[in-house]
Structures are given as C-alpha cells and as structure tokens.
Amino acid sequence: MATIGFIGLGNMGGPMAINLLKAGHEVKAFDLSQTAVEHVVSEGGTAVVSAVEAATGADFVISMLPAGVHVQGLYLTGEAPLLDVVSDNALIIDSSTIDAATAQRVSAAAAERGLSFIDAPVSGGVGGAIAGTLAFMVGATDEQFAKAKPVLECMGKNIFHAGQSGAGQIAKACNNMMLSILMAGTSEALNMGMKNGLDPAVLSEIMKQSSGNNWALQVYNPVPGVMEGVPSSNNYQGGFQVDLMFKDLGLAMELSQQSNSPVPMGSAARSLFSLHKSKGNGGLDFSSILKLYQDS
Amino acid sequence: MATIGFIGLGNMGGPMAINLLKAGHEVKAFDLSQTAVEHVVSEGGTAVVSAVEAATGADFVISMLPAGVHVQGLYLTGEAPLLDVVSDNALIIDSSTIDAATAQRVSAAAAERGLSFIDAPVSGGVGGAIAGTLAFMVGATDEQFAKAKPVLECMGKNIFHAGQSGAGQIAKACNNMMLSILMAGTSEALNMGMKNGLDPAVLSEIMKQSSGNNWALQVYNPVPGVMEGVPSSNNYQGGFQVDLMFKDLGLAMELSQQSNSPVPMGSAARSLFSLHKSKGNGGLDFSSILKLYQDS
Amino acid sequence: MATIGFIGLGNMGGPMAINLLKAGHEVKAFDLSQTAVEHVVSEGGTAVVSAVEAATGADFVISMLPAGVHVQGLYLTGEAPLLDVVSDNALIIDSSTIDAATAQRVSAAAAERGLSFIDAPVSGGVGGAIAGTLAFMVGATDEQFAKAKPVLECMGKNIFHAGQSGAGQIAKACNNMMLSILMAGTSEALNMGMKNGLDPAVLSEIMKQSSGNNWALQVYNPVPGVMEGVPSSNNYQGGFQVDLMFKDLGLAMELSQQSNSPVPMGSAARSLFSLHKSKGNGGLDFSSILKLYQDS
Amino acid sequence: MATIGFIGLGNMGGPMAINLLKAGHEVKAFDLSQTAVEHVVSEGGTAVVSAVEAATGADFVISMLPAGVHVQGLYLTGEAPLLDVVSDNALIIDSSTIDAATAQRVSAAAAERGLSFIDAPVSGGVGGAIAGTLAFMVGATDEQFAKAKPVLECMGKNIFHAGQSGAGQIAKACNNMMLSILMAGTSEALNMGMKNGLDPAVLSEIMKQSSGNNWALQVYNPVPGVMEGVPSSNNYQGGFQVDLMFKDLGLAMELSQQSNSPVPMGSAARSLFSLHKSKGNGGLDFSSILKLYQDS
C-alpha cells in the first residue's frame, strides 16, 4: 500500500481521499479548510499542516484544485513549490480541471527535474466521487499511466489513457463542451415539441430510439417529471452546477483559441449558459438550461 | 390483405411499396417516373396511370412526396384532389417529411369530409426503407394509429405514436434538428481534440463512455477510419445528404417561427450546414460537416 | 392628381393614406376596421365597402397588409381577387412587408394579365409614416418605378429602386436582418463594457467615433438615459416592437432557406429576439433586447 | 519637449515613434529587431541596447507589444523589470492590445511603488499609425490622462478617456468585438442580397441610408468593386488581418468569461473568423470574411 499526499479536500477531493483510505492506502490530508481535513481524518487519514508536508516523502501526490493558477502556484511558482520537495520516484497526479497549457507547463517543469506530473481530470460529479465510480481522463506516458492506474481505480471505474501530457485536460474540455451542446440541444428540441403540443416523455422516448439519441435523454432528462432521480425532478438541485459548466466552457474556448479550432456549437452553448447564469441561475444544475427556453 | 394506393416511388417510396408487396398486400403504384413504377411492378405491384386511380377504392393511400406544397396539391388544391375520390373507410397515410401546418390543414380538410388523413414521416434512410426497418413517427388519433400500425409494421421496425394530427411531423422536426446538433457538435469536439494531438478513436471512445455520448459516436462517427461501414469511411458517399438535412432544418425553423420556440442551437447547426452546402457539398453525407471545421 | 385605392389602414397604412390626401390625391379607403376607415375619411378620404370597390377604376392601388398570405389572397386567390378588377393602366403598389416569393408570384400573375404589381415595403416606423419620411424599397421595372415615385414621395423621403420584382422585399429583409444584428451586437458590447465598469455614454461615444460605429449608436441607443427621445429612455415603449422584428427575421430565414444564403449572424440575432419574446417582451421596442443580457 | 523610451517598433510602434520625433520629442528606441531600431534612428531616434536603457531616465515610457504576457514580463516579472528602473515622475503608457486583467495588474504593481502605468491601446491600423490619426482608448486617472494627452496627440487624432485603469483595454475589446459583428453581419446581408439578384452597390447604398447603416458600409465595404481604396478592392491585401481580429476576439471572450458578460453575437462572429482562418485566410484583411459566405 502506498503513502499518498492529497491536497484539496473539497466536495470532490474529500470523498476521493476517503476512497483511497478504504482501499488501504495511507493518506496525508491537506486543505485550507480545517473541517475538510478533519472529515478525512475521521475516516483514517493523517492531518498535515501544509501541502509541503503532504508531499514530502509521499509515493503519490494527488491534487484537486479549482483552477490552473492554483495548480501552477502549488507546484511551480508559489512560495513553497512542491516540485522542490517531492521524491524522485513519486508520481504527481493532478485531478483538477484546468487548462491544458498549464498542465503541460507544470509537467515539463517536473520532467526537467526528473519528476513525473500527470493530468487526470475526472467526470462523474460528487455522486461518482463518493461511489468511487468516477471516470479519469489521463494525460501521461505509458509508464506513468501504468503506475497511476491502480491508484486511480480506487477512486474511479473508467480510467482512460487519453494521450501524452495535457491530453487528459483536452479530452475533458472536448467532452464537457459536447455535454453542454447535448443538454442545450436536447432542452430546445423538447421545448419546441412541448410548445407544439407533444408530451415530453413521448418525444424523449422517440428521440432516444432514433438518431437524436444522447446522454441527456438516456440518464439526465432536463424536463421535470420525465425521469426520476435526476436534478430536473428535484428543482434542479444537486448535480453539476451551471457555474461549473460555464467554467469548463471557458476552458474549451481557451483551448479553441490557442489551437484555432472552430467551435461554433460550443460557443453557442456557452452563450446560452452565460445568459442563464446572468439571470441568477449559476447555482442550479446545468439541465436547468431548459428554463431559459421556456415561456414566462 | 389490403389494397394500397402508393403515390411517390422514389428512393424511399419504392422500397417501402415493395415491402408492402412482400407482406402480401396489393399495391397500386403511381409515380411521375415510369421507371419507378416499373420497378415496383416487377416485384408484383399494379401500375396505375394517375394518383386518382391509385387512390380510388383503396383501403389505404400512402404518399411519399418531397414537400408540403406537393402534399397539399395532391390531396386538396390540385387539379384532381384525392380527397374527392378516396373511400370513406380508407386511411390516408402521408409519409412525406413536410411542415406540420400543412399536415394539419390537409388532415382537417379530410376530417370535414369524414375522411382520415394521418402524418407518418419516417427516419432510417434508404437503407432502412429497403430493410424494412424504418422508424415511423405518427400523428393520429388512437383509432387511426391502431388501424395504421399493422401496415406501417410491414415497412418499419419502430412505430411511434407521437400525438394528434401533425405530431409526427413535429417529432421528426425536433429529432432531426437534434441530430444536426449532435453531428455538428461531435465533429467540432473531435476536431478540437485532433488539432490538439488526440487520437480521434481514443477521444470518441472516451466521450462515448462519458457524458458526451450520443448517436453519432455510437453508430455514425464523422471521422474517416474510426468506424467501418459508415459514410465517413466511404468518402461521405451514401447516407443522409447535406441537402436533405438543410431541408429538414428549414422545416424546424418554420416550426420554431410559428410557435415562437427559441432554437439557438438548431439555428447554429443550420448555419453550419448552410455554409457547408454553399461550398458545393450538398450531395455528400451530412457527417461531412467535419470537413467544414478542418484546416485546408 | 390621381385616384388611389388604399387597402389596409392600420398604424402604418392610416397615416400613409392621409399623407396622400394632403398631397391632393383622391383616396378610396378600405379596411376591415370601420374606425380605421373613418379616421381617413375625416381627413378627406372616401369610404368604400370593399377592396374591390377601392381598386375598381383607381389609377393606383396601394396595399398595406400583415403578411404574404393576405396579399396573395387579396390579389390572386381570395374570393374576389383584385387582379380581376383593376384597370389595365393602373399601378398596384404593395407596401406590405412580406416574403419576396409571394411578391414575385403575384407580380408575375399580374404581368400575365397585362397588369403591373410592384413591391415597395417601407422602413421608418409609425413616426415616419405620420411625418411622411418613410423609406421605400422598391422592386419594379424602370418604367414602373418612374410611375410610382411621385406617389411614394407623398409618403416618404427616400425612394430606393432596389431592383426587379421582389427586390424591395429582399432589400428590406437584408436591411432588417442587419438592423437586428446591429442592435443585439451593440447591446452586448455596451453591456460587457458596463459590467466591467465603463460608463455606457462614454463607451457609446468611443465606439461611435471608431470602427464600431452603427445606426444604433447614432440614433437609437439601447441603454436608458444615454440618449433622449428614444424608446430606451421611455421604458422601451413605442418604436419598433420585438414581435415585428421577430416576424421580419422569419422572412429573412425563409429567404436564406430558399436561396441557400448562409446567415449565421442573423440566425443568432433571431435566436436572441426569440428568447426575449418568449419571456413576455414581444410588445416592447426591439432595443429592449439589452434586458436579455443584463443581470437580474 | 520630453524624453521618451519607446519599446516595440514594429508595424505600429515604428511609425508611432517617428511621429513623436516629428513632434520634437527625443525618442530612445528599442526593439529586438535591429532593422526596426535603425529605421527609427534614421528619422532622428536614439538607439539603445535594452528596454532598461530606454526606460531609464525617460519622462515617458511607451510600449507596443504583441500580448499580455510580454507586457507583464517587460514591466513586472521578466529578468529586468522596468518598474525597477523608471523614474518616479515618469508616465508609462502601454499601447499594446492586451487583456484588461494584465493591464490592471501591472498598473496596480506600479502604483504600489509610486509609479504610473496607464493602458492606451489604439485603433486605426498601420495607416493611422503612419498618418498620426490613430484613436487612443485610455484607462487612467484624470491626472494621468491629462499628462498623457499631449504626447498621445502627437500620434493620434481622437484621444478617449475610457475610464480608470484597464478601461482602455475594455473599450477596445468591446469596440473590436462590435466591429467583427458589423463586418460579418454586413457581409452576410450583402451576400444574401446578391444571391437573390440584387446589385451590392445598390443594396449597400439602401442600407447605408437606412437602419442597417454601419462603419463597414460607410468606409470599408467587403464586396470587391463597391468602394475604391479599401482592401476588398485590392484582393483583401493590407488593412486589418483576420489573424489580428481573431486575437482580439479571444481577448473579448476572456473578458466576457471573467465578468460573465453574455456575448452570443461576438461568439458567433468569432466562430466565423475561426472557420475562415482555418481555411488559410489568416493573412487576409478581415473583410474577406465575405468569402466564407460565398458559393464556391
């Protein structure tokens, strides 16, 4: 069993760390929030007082932070860069969702010092983090991926090797942009059907069995009442917030800008989520985009 | 077994009529093209010299025409309107893809005369028409639907009762708008991944198993070489043409205009197919929209 | 002075007819609303009881109707088509804003009978109709245009010869699509500036003197308080309603569909006005699109 | 007359420095390209061997660099940050077009040390830089603005005080986003008119005198042959390149993301320029966006 320094124990990081503990690993837990640390400690983790202490001597360092600026600061440009303290044979796994350019920059800086930094953002939400069924999209060499996989499998179900450094972030940006397109598109197709008198459950079923079939129709229908146990049937509470979708779409726009990849559909979806957010809906589940379409 | 007048024996109508013959029905076949009629006759159909002759005395009248103007002319406002000749107990099934308003207008005119006209557009393409695996989206009363179903099952696999008169056309417009969104969105997500170094087969697999999953990734991948037996792996030949997708998106825009249903994503997709068509790609399969995104 | 049959005396048609009277013409006034007729009669017009009576014996027939279906019915396919009664040497001027295809169809039908029908839609709104400062965009032969011009000049200031039959409607569709793009674009640029702390009057002035300069900044600023005497400074009352802009954008979409002219920007603008309308703002001036962008 | 350190003597910076010389100022010229320096020296400038030498002892430091990362490096985080060497009473004027956040960060860092850094991006292109007719959009305090104005007037005609620190960059991002919307919108309106048989010169004139009026119609018509002396009539050579418009739209997207300002029209325009650039047109003038719309 390995010693793992875990930095960032929020809604996602906390349950992920606990799943590592359940699998028998030793976890040195750090977060700016003492409450977050204590929660992990109550499940068997070891509290440490700094990211440096978490990283020092660990076999794996895992980070789960809000944005690229935090990841860069933590490892590279902050007051106590972790790249100065991690062991030569340690593997750093960053599971934050950040821009690919930062992931690649930190990975390159690590490589220069003979260290290993890989990007492994997740999808699956808080539910998946708790259940240990996250999907990991990994940007790493074959060797790094082989080393990371058993650890990631303690926290997730599907572990994808997307490609070299940064590829995990790129894959996630592509996937989540696609998701925003699916959800907005499905909402507008269902809304048009409803405005013309169709039953949304019937239309959903028709499209699901036809060429309009997609993830939203299968497991995340945006119309309240069509499907049980989804945010739309719970006043759009829980799930994946509009604010987070908007953040991810910002990362997709950045990626498209740097690589000049045209993204007209993703841009249109981002505009819709932006309009929706500006009306005070940032805290709702992203399937609430249906409300933007509806008459009021 | 029934006597069926079939009007419109093109790429879709021809094989549909033949499947009715195979099921044991009698088919009175009419088309402006003598060749089209002869093809059906060679499979056991009876040639007739006019739509009126096809419809007179038939148990079912089935039409498969290019646009609403033809359907309205055939039944209602042309020189020899079929509503003047069909039997009281006949069922008229229009399988053309047309605007819902025309379908509803003709249906109402039929009802005024004690006749039954239902809309039953199909999806599944020429392949589905030949194999008898089409999906039918039907706008009809329960009674009309019950009467139509056994006949439709000779030509298709999934027979959906979408709702009352016009609902079949509405469902098809919603589904095909969704399809255009899926295909354009999938193409742009895969293109962005590829421009950033990802293998399209790997990225397709990741998205298919994640929240980006949709029909295009499942059975119709737009990137040449990722999937066998699809148009993208055959120079975008065959399949569902850009011209037809553009036509269907026009119907969706019309429906959105009449009902004031906002369709920003569908409008964005229509713009892309329009740009693609304007560069001379109208005859290619619609998954060729990927080419619009790619560097040249 | 001429005898003019005027059909359609609403918010626009009424003042236009009155300006013809002021110029000394004889006006035979017809509208379904008796009140509308009486208003024109009180300014010197002659009440007639039918469109046929208005058209019979007139030197000019002018119509101002809501949509293409009304124009086609009035002249061609209704119960008493005016093409059956207008004099050989009369000129028919349709100032309705309708689809170009209908204008061309009616014009061709007129020509077949040796009659003259031209399209001459207007811009300038109710204010321009009252003041006699409308712009007319005319689709006509040179000869027809020469004959129409003196009459149009009684009602308007700029009389443009856009081209042959239908060209007036085409020019208007292009112009109003452009207008929707300008207004939405200006609103979003100003809103982004304001959200980042800029004074909208200062930013408006900068853009007006730079390459962002456009009609909205010059005479129709959408931000309340920047400009006096515009709808934005009067709670978006008066002016040009969202409902009418949405109708005109529908005509632009139709034109783009028939001619396969890609209109991504116009489509995006239509989507925004559609979202805005669906929230109950159809009766506000179209510069209220700013509200769609703003935080609430 | 003042001593001015000028850093960045490219297509824009070179002529700007020369105009300062013509006005009688002393210019210490620095650029990584020796040729660029020599050109300014030939007009009376003084060559210096480093940015530090240019800035040391100068009354004004003016910089004209490609992107925010260069500006931040030059003044703040590079190997020899200029904030370490500029005089207390000097005014730093950054005329680069960069993100507002970087401008504000550098300005704040300067203020902390008792120094003055203002943002003053320009519009007007190479032609305006040579002619001394640039527009400056300035983010500065009143005092800073008053001090900068006489110097800026040596290089430009319209000197706008947009607001506090960063406001110049914000105003420019808003204006150029508006410009992209105008140009794409004008191109698509004219293209739709042409595809329907209208003469682009006639339609341009109609829209210019109507509510579609905008900068593109006034001075920069995108259709070859309509207007003389513009890039469209010179094979889209010269002018403002697609690559630069795409860069500016990236800055607008960033600003919209940070402030959650919805920019659906700007996003749609960015998508079009991105598609156009991906087909190898990055080096053409941005009015060549018309070609994206046209049949081929």
Short mmCIF file of N, CA and C in Angstrom, two decimals, chain D residues 94-202:
data_model
loop_
_atom_site.label_atom_id
_atom_site.label_comp_id
_atom_site.label_asym_id
_atom_site.label_seq_id
_atom_site.Cartn_x
_atom_site.Cartn_y
_atom_site.Cartn_z
N ASP D 94 1.19 52.05 -21.93
CA ASP D 94 1.23 50.81 -22.71
C ASP D 94 0.15 50.85 -23.78
N SER D 95 0.58 50.87 -25.04
CA SER D 95 -0.37 50.94 -26.16
C SER D 95 -0.62 49.58 -26.79
N SER D 96 -0.07 48.53 -26.21
CA SER D 96 -0.34 47.18 -26.69
C SER D 96 -1.82 46.87 -26.51
N THR D 97 -2.34 45.99 -27.34
CA THR D 97 -3.70 45.49 -27.13
C THR D 97 -3.60 44.18 -26.37
N ILE D 98 -3.95 44.23 -25.09
CA ILE D 98 -3.80 43.05 -24.24
C ILE D 98 -5.05 42.88 -23.38
N ASP D 99 -5.07 41.86 -22.56
CA ASP D 99 -6.21 41.66 -21.69
C ASP D 99 -6.22 42.70 -20.58
N ALA D 100 -7.42 43.14 -20.21
CA ALA D 100 -7.56 44.19 -19.19
C ALA D 100 -6.99 43.75 -17.85
N ALA D 101 -7.10 42.46 -17.54
CA ALA D 101 -6.63 41.98 -16.25
C ALA D 101 -5.12 42.20 -16.08
N THR D 102 -4.37 41.92 -17.13
CA THR D 102 -2.92 42.16 -17.06
C THR D 102 -2.64 43.65 -16.93
N ALA D 103 -3.34 44.46 -17.70
CA ALA D 103 -3.14 45.92 -17.61
C ALA D 103 -3.38 46.39 -16.18
N GLN D 104 -4.44 45.89 -15.58
CA GLN D 104 -4.77 46.32 -14.22
C GLN D 104 -3.75 45.81 -13.20
N ARG D 105 -3.26 44.60 -13.43
CA ARG D 105 -2.29 44.02 -12.50
C ARG D 105 -0.98 44.81 -12.54
N VAL D 106 -0.51 45.12 -13.75
CA VAL D 106 0.75 45.87 -13.86
C VAL D 106 0.56 47.29 -13.32
N SER D 107 -0.60 47.87 -13.60
CA SER D 107 -0.86 49.23 -13.11
C SER D 107 -0.88 49.26 -11.58
N ALA D 108 -1.49 48.24 -10.99
CA ALA D 108 -1.54 48.18 -9.52
C ALA D 108 -0.15 48.00 -8.94
N ALA D 109 0.65 47.16 -9.59
CA ALA D 109 2.02 46.94 -9.12
C ALA D 109 2.82 48.23 -9.21
N ALA D 110 2.59 48.98 -10.29
CA ALA D 110 3.28 50.26 -10.45
C ALA D 110 2.85 51.22 -9.34
N ALA D 111 1.55 51.29 -9.11
CA ALA D 111 1.03 52.21 -8.10
C ALA D 111 1.60 51.91 -6.73
N GLU D 112 1.77 50.63 -6.44
CA GLU D 112 2.34 50.24 -5.15
C GLU D 112 3.74 50.82 -4.93
N ARG D 113 4.43 51.03 -6.05
CA ARG D 113 5.78 51.59 -5.97
C ARG D 113 5.77 53.09 -6.23
N GLY D 114 4.60 53.68 -6.29
CA GLY D 114 4.53 55.12 -6.53
C GLY D 114 4.71 55.50 -7.98
N LEU D 115 4.55 54.52 -8.87
CA LEU D 115 4.72 54.79 -10.30
C LEU D 115 3.37 54.81 -11.02
N SER D 116 3.38 55.31 -12.24
CA SER D 116 2.15 55.46 -13.03
C SER D 116 2.20 54.66 -14.30
N PHE D 117 1.27 53.72 -14.44
CA PHE D 117 1.17 52.90 -15.65
C PHE D 117 -0.25 53.01 -16.16
N ILE D 118 -0.41 53.42 -17.39
CA ILE D 118 -1.75 53.51 -17.96
C ILE D 118 -1.86 52.65 -19.23
N ASP D 119 -3.10 52.22 -19.54
CA ASP D 119 -3.32 51.47 -20.77
C ASP D 119 -3.92 52.40 -21.82
N ALA D 120 -3.37 52.31 -23.02
CA ALA D 120 -3.81 53.21 -24.09
C ALA D 120 -3.74 52.51 -25.44
N PRO D 121 -4.53 51.43 -25.60
CA PRO D 121 -4.50 50.75 -26.89
C PRO D 121 -5.06 51.64 -27.98
N VAL D 122 -4.72 51.30 -29.21
CA VAL D 122 -5.08 52.16 -30.33
C VAL D 122 -6.00 51.44 -31.30
N SER D 123 -6.70 52.22 -32.11
CA SER D 123 -7.31 51.65 -33.31
C SER D 123 -7.02 52.58 -34.46
N GLY D 124 -7.05 52.01 -35.66
CA GLY D 124 -6.75 52.83 -36.83
C GLY D 124 -5.74 52.16 -37.76
N GLY D 125 -5.09 51.10 -37.28
CA GLY D 125 -4.24 50.31 -38.16
C GLY D 125 -2.94 51.00 -38.53
N VAL D 126 -2.19 50.32 -39.40
CA VAL D 126 -0.88 50.81 -39.82
C VAL D 126 -1.03 52.16 -40.52
N GLY D 127 -2.09 52.28 -41.31
CA GLY D 127 -2.34 53.54 -41.99
C GLY D 127 -2.48 54.70 -41.02
N GLY D 128 -3.25 54.48 -39.96
CA GLY D 128 -3.45 55.51 -38.95
C GLY D 128 -2.17 55.79 -38.16
N ALA D 129 -1.37 54.74 -37.96
CA ALA D 129 -0.11 54.94 -37.23
C ALA D 129 0.82 55.84 -38.02
N ILE D 130 0.91 55.61 -39.34
CA ILE D 130 1.78 56.42 -40.20
C ILE D 130 1.25 57.85 -40.29
N ALA D 131 -0.05 57.97 -40.49
CA ALA D 131 -0.64 59.30 -40.68
C ALA D 131 -0.79 60.08 -39.37
N GLY D 132 -0.57 59.39 -38.26
CA GLY D 132 -0.74 60.07 -36.98
C GLY D 132 -2.18 60.33 -36.64
N THR D 133 -3.07 59.47 -37.15
CA THR D 133 -4.51 59.68 -36.93
C THR D 133 -5.13 58.55 -36.11
N LEU D 134 -4.33 57.88 -35.32
CA LEU D 134 -4.86 56.79 -34.50
C LEU D 134 -5.89 57.30 -33.50
N ALA D 135 -6.77 56.38 -33.08
CA ALA D 135 -7.60 56.65 -31.91
C ALA D 135 -6.95 55.94 -30.72
N PHE D 136 -6.86 56.63 -29.60
CA PHE D 136 -6.35 56.03 -28.36
C PHE D 136 -7.51 55.88 -27.39
N MET D 137 -7.61 54.70 -26.78
CA MET D 137 -8.62 54.47 -25.74
C MET D 137 -7.86 54.28 -24.44
N VAL D 138 -8.04 55.23 -23.54
CA VAL D 138 -7.12 55.33 -22.39
C VAL D 138 -7.80 54.95 -21.09
N GLY D 139 -7.13 54.08 -20.33
CA GLY D 139 -7.55 53.76 -18.98
C GLY D 139 -6.59 54.39 -18.00
N ALA D 140 -7.05 55.40 -17.28
CA ALA D 140 -6.13 56.19 -16.46
C ALA D 140 -6.92 57.08 -15.52
N THR D 141 -6.24 57.60 -14.50
CA THR D 141 -6.87 58.64 -13.67
C THR D 141 -6.93 59.93 -14.49
N ASP D 142 -7.71 60.89 -14.00
CA ASP D 142 -7.80 62.17 -14.71
C ASP D 142 -6.43 62.82 -14.86
N GLU D 143 -5.67 62.75 -13.78
CA GLU D 143 -4.34 63.37 -13.77
C GLU D 143 -3.43 62.70 -14.78
N GLN D 144 -3.42 61.38 -14.75
CA GLN D 144 -2.60 60.63 -15.70
C GLN D 144 -3.02 60.94 -17.14
N PHE D 145 -4.34 60.99 -17.34
CA PHE D 145 -4.85 61.25 -18.69
C PHE D 145 -4.39 62.62 -19.18
N ALA D 146 -4.48 63.61 -18.30
CA ALA D 146 -4.08 64.96 -18.68
C ALA D 146 -2.61 65.02 -19.07
N LYS D 147 -1.83 64.24 -18.35
CA LYS D 147 -0.39 64.23 -18.65
C LYS D 147 -0.09 63.50 -19.96
N ALA D 148 -0.83 62.43 -20.21
CA ALA D 148 -0.57 61.62 -21.41
C ALA D 148 -1.06 62.28 -22.68
N LYS D 149 -2.13 63.03 -22.56
CA LYS D 149 -2.83 63.50 -23.75
C LYS D 149 -1.95 64.23 -24.78
N PRO D 150 -1.14 65.21 -24.35
CA PRO D 150 -0.33 65.92 -25.35
C PRO D 150 0.62 64.99 -26.10
N VAL D 151 1.13 63.98 -25.41
CA VAL D 151 2.03 63.03 -26.07
C VAL D 151 1.25 62.16 -27.06
N LEU D 152 0.09 61.69 -26.62
CA LEU D 152 -0.72 60.84 -27.49
C LEU D 152 -1.19 61.61 -28.74
N GLU D 153 -1.42 62.91 -28.56
CA GLU D 153 -1.88 63.71 -29.70
C GLU D 153 -0.81 63.85 -30.79
N CYS D 154 0.43 63.57 -30.44
CA CYS D 154 1.46 63.54 -31.49
C CYS D 154 1.28 62.33 -32.40
N MET D 155 0.56 61.32 -31.91
CA MET D 155 0.44 60.06 -32.67
C MET D 155 -0.98 59.78 -33.13
N GLY D 156 -1.94 60.53 -32.56
CA GLY D 156 -3.33 60.19 -32.89
C GLY D 156 -4.21 61.40 -32.96
N LYS D 157 -5.44 61.15 -33.38
CA LYS D 157 -6.39 62.24 -33.58
C LYS D 157 -7.45 62.26 -32.49
N ASN D 158 -8.02 61.09 -32.19
CA ASN D 158 -9.04 61.02 -31.14
C ASN D 158 -8.43 60.35 -29.91
N ILE D 159 -8.39 61.10 -28.82
CA ILE D 159 -7.83 60.56 -27.58
C ILE D 159 -8.99 60.44 -26.59
N PHE D 160 -9.45 59.20 -26.36
CA PHE D 160 -10.61 58.98 -25.50
C PHE D 160 -10.20 58.57 -24.09
N HIS D 161 -10.80 59.21 -23.11
CA HIS D 161 -10.58 58.78 -21.73
C HIS D 161 -11.70 57.80 -21.38
N ALA D 162 -11.39 56.51 -21.49
CA ALA D 162 -12.43 55.48 -21.34
C ALA D 162 -12.83 55.27 -19.88
N GLY D 163 -11.91 55.51 -18.97
CA GLY D 163 -12.20 55.27 -17.55
C GLY D 163 -10.90 54.98 -16.81
N GLN D 164 -11.02 54.31 -15.68
CA GLN D 164 -9.86 54.01 -14.84
C GLN D 164 -8.98 52.91 -15.47
N SER D 165 -7.98 52.52 -14.72
CA SER D 165 -7.03 51.51 -15.20
C SER D 165 -7.73 50.29 -15.81
N GLY D 166 -7.34 49.93 -17.00
CA GLY D 166 -7.92 48.78 -17.70
C GLY D 166 -9.04 49.18 -18.65
N ALA D 167 -9.60 50.36 -18.42
CA ALA D 167 -10.78 50.76 -19.21
C ALA D 167 -10.45 50.94 -20.69
N GLY D 168 -9.21 51.30 -20.99
CA GLY D 168 -8.82 51.41 -22.39
C GLY D 168 -8.90 50.06 -23.08
N GLN D 169 -8.35 49.04 -22.39
CA GLN D 169 -8.40 47.69 -22.97
C GLN D 169 -9.83 47.18 -23.08
N ILE D 170 -10.62 47.49 -22.07
CA ILE D 170 -12.02 47.05 -22.10
C ILE D 170 -12.76 47.70 -23.27
N ALA D 171 -12.58 49.01 -23.42
CA ALA D 171 -13.24 49.72 -24.51
C ALA D 171 -12.80 49.16 -25.86
N LYS D 172 -11.52 48.87 -25.98
CA LYS D 172 -11.05 48.35 -27.27
C LYS D 172 -11.64 46.97 -27.53
N ALA D 173 -11.69 46.13 -26.50
CA ALA D 173 -12.26 44.79 -26.69
C ALA D 173 -13.73 44.90 -27.12
N CYS D 174 -14.47 45.80 -26.48
CA CYS D 174 -15.88 45.99 -26.85
C CYS D 174 -16.00 46.49 -28.28
N ASN D 175 -15.19 47.49 -28.62
CA ASN D 175 -15.28 48.07 -29.95
C ASN D 175 -14.92 47.05 -31.03
N ASN D 176 -13.84 46.32 -30.80
CA ASN D 176 -13.42 45.40 -31.86
C ASN D 176 -14.35 44.20 -31.98
N MET D 177 -14.94 43.79 -30.86
CA MET D 177 -15.97 42.76 -30.95
C MET D 177 -17.14 43.30 -31.79
N MET D 178 -17.53 44.53 -31.53
CA MET D 178 -18.61 45.16 -32.31
C MET D 178 -18.23 45.19 -33.78
N LEU D 179 -17.00 45.54 -34.06
CA LEU D 179 -16.52 45.61 -35.44
C LEU D 179 -16.63 44.26 -36.14
N SER D 180 -16.26 43.22 -35.42
CA SER D 180 -16.34 41.88 -36.04
C SER D 180 -17.79 41.52 -36.36
N ILE D 181 -18.69 41.94 -35.48
CA ILE D 181 -20.12 41.69 -35.68
C ILE D 181 -20.63 42.46 -36.90
N LEU D 182 -20.23 43.73 -36.98
CA LEU D 182 -20.62 44.56 -38.13
C LEU D 182 -20.14 43.97 -39.44
N MET D 183 -18.89 43.56 -39.44
CA MET D 183 -18.31 43.11 -40.72
C MET D 183 -18.92 41.78 -41.15
N ALA D 184 -19.07 40.85 -40.19
CA ALA D 184 -19.69 39.57 -40.55
C ALA D 184 -21.15 39.80 -40.94
N GLY D 185 -21.85 40.61 -40.17
CA GLY D 185 -23.26 40.86 -40.47
C GLY D 185 -23.46 41.54 -41.82
N THR D 186 -22.64 42.54 -42.08
CA THR D 186 -22.74 43.25 -43.36
C THR D 186 -22.44 42.31 -44.51
N SER D 187 -21.44 41.46 -44.33
CA SER D 187 -21.08 40.52 -45.39
C SER D 187 -22.22 39.56 -45.67
N GLU D 188 -22.86 39.09 -44.61
CA GLU D 188 -23.91 38.10 -44.86
C GLU D 188 -25.17 38.75 -45.42
N ALA D 189 -25.46 39.98 -45.02
CA ALA D 189 -26.63 40.67 -45.58
C ALA D 189 -26.40 40.96 -47.07
N LEU D 190 -25.21 41.45 -47.39
CA LEU D 190 -24.91 41.75 -48.80
C LEU D 190 -24.88 40.46 -49.63
N ASN D 191 -24.32 39.40 -49.06
CA ASN D 191 -24.27 38.13 -49.79
C ASN D 191 -25.68 37.60 -50.07
N MET D 192 -26.55 37.69 -49.07
CA MET D 192 -27.93 37.22 -49.29
C MET D 192 -28.61 38.06 -50.37
N GLY D 193 -28.38 39.36 -50.34
CA GLY D 193 -28.93 40.21 -51.38
C GLY D 193 -28.41 39.82 -52.77
N MET D 194 -27.11 39.62 -52.85
CA MET D 194 -26.52 39.26 -54.14
C MET D 194 -27.03 37.92 -54.64
N LYS D 195 -27.14 36.94 -53.74
CA LYS D 195 -27.63 35.63 -54.17
C LYS D 195 -29.07 35.71 -54.66
N ASN D 196 -29.77 36.74 -54.26
CA ASN D 196 -31.14 36.94 -54.72
C ASN D 196 -31.23 38.01 -55.80
N GLY D 197 -30.10 38.30 -56.43
CA GLY D 197 -30.13 39.12 -57.63
C GLY D 197 -29.92 40.61 -57.44
N LEU D 198 -29.68 41.06 -56.19
CA LEU D 198 -29.50 42.50 -56.02
C LEU D 198 -28.07 42.92 -56.33
N ASP D 199 -27.93 44.15 -56.77
CA ASP D 199 -26.62 44.74 -57.01
C ASP D 199 -26.06 45.16 -55.65
N PRO D 200 -24.85 44.69 -55.32
CA PRO D 200 -24.32 45.00 -53.98
C PRO D 200 -24.13 46.50 -53.73
N ALA D 201 -23.84 47.24 -54.78
CA ALA D 201 -23.68 48.69 -54.60
C ALA D 201 -25.01 49.34 -54.25
N VAL D 202 -26.07 48.88 -54.93
CA VAL D 202 -27.40 49.42 -54.65
C VAL D 202 -27.85 49.04 -53.25
#
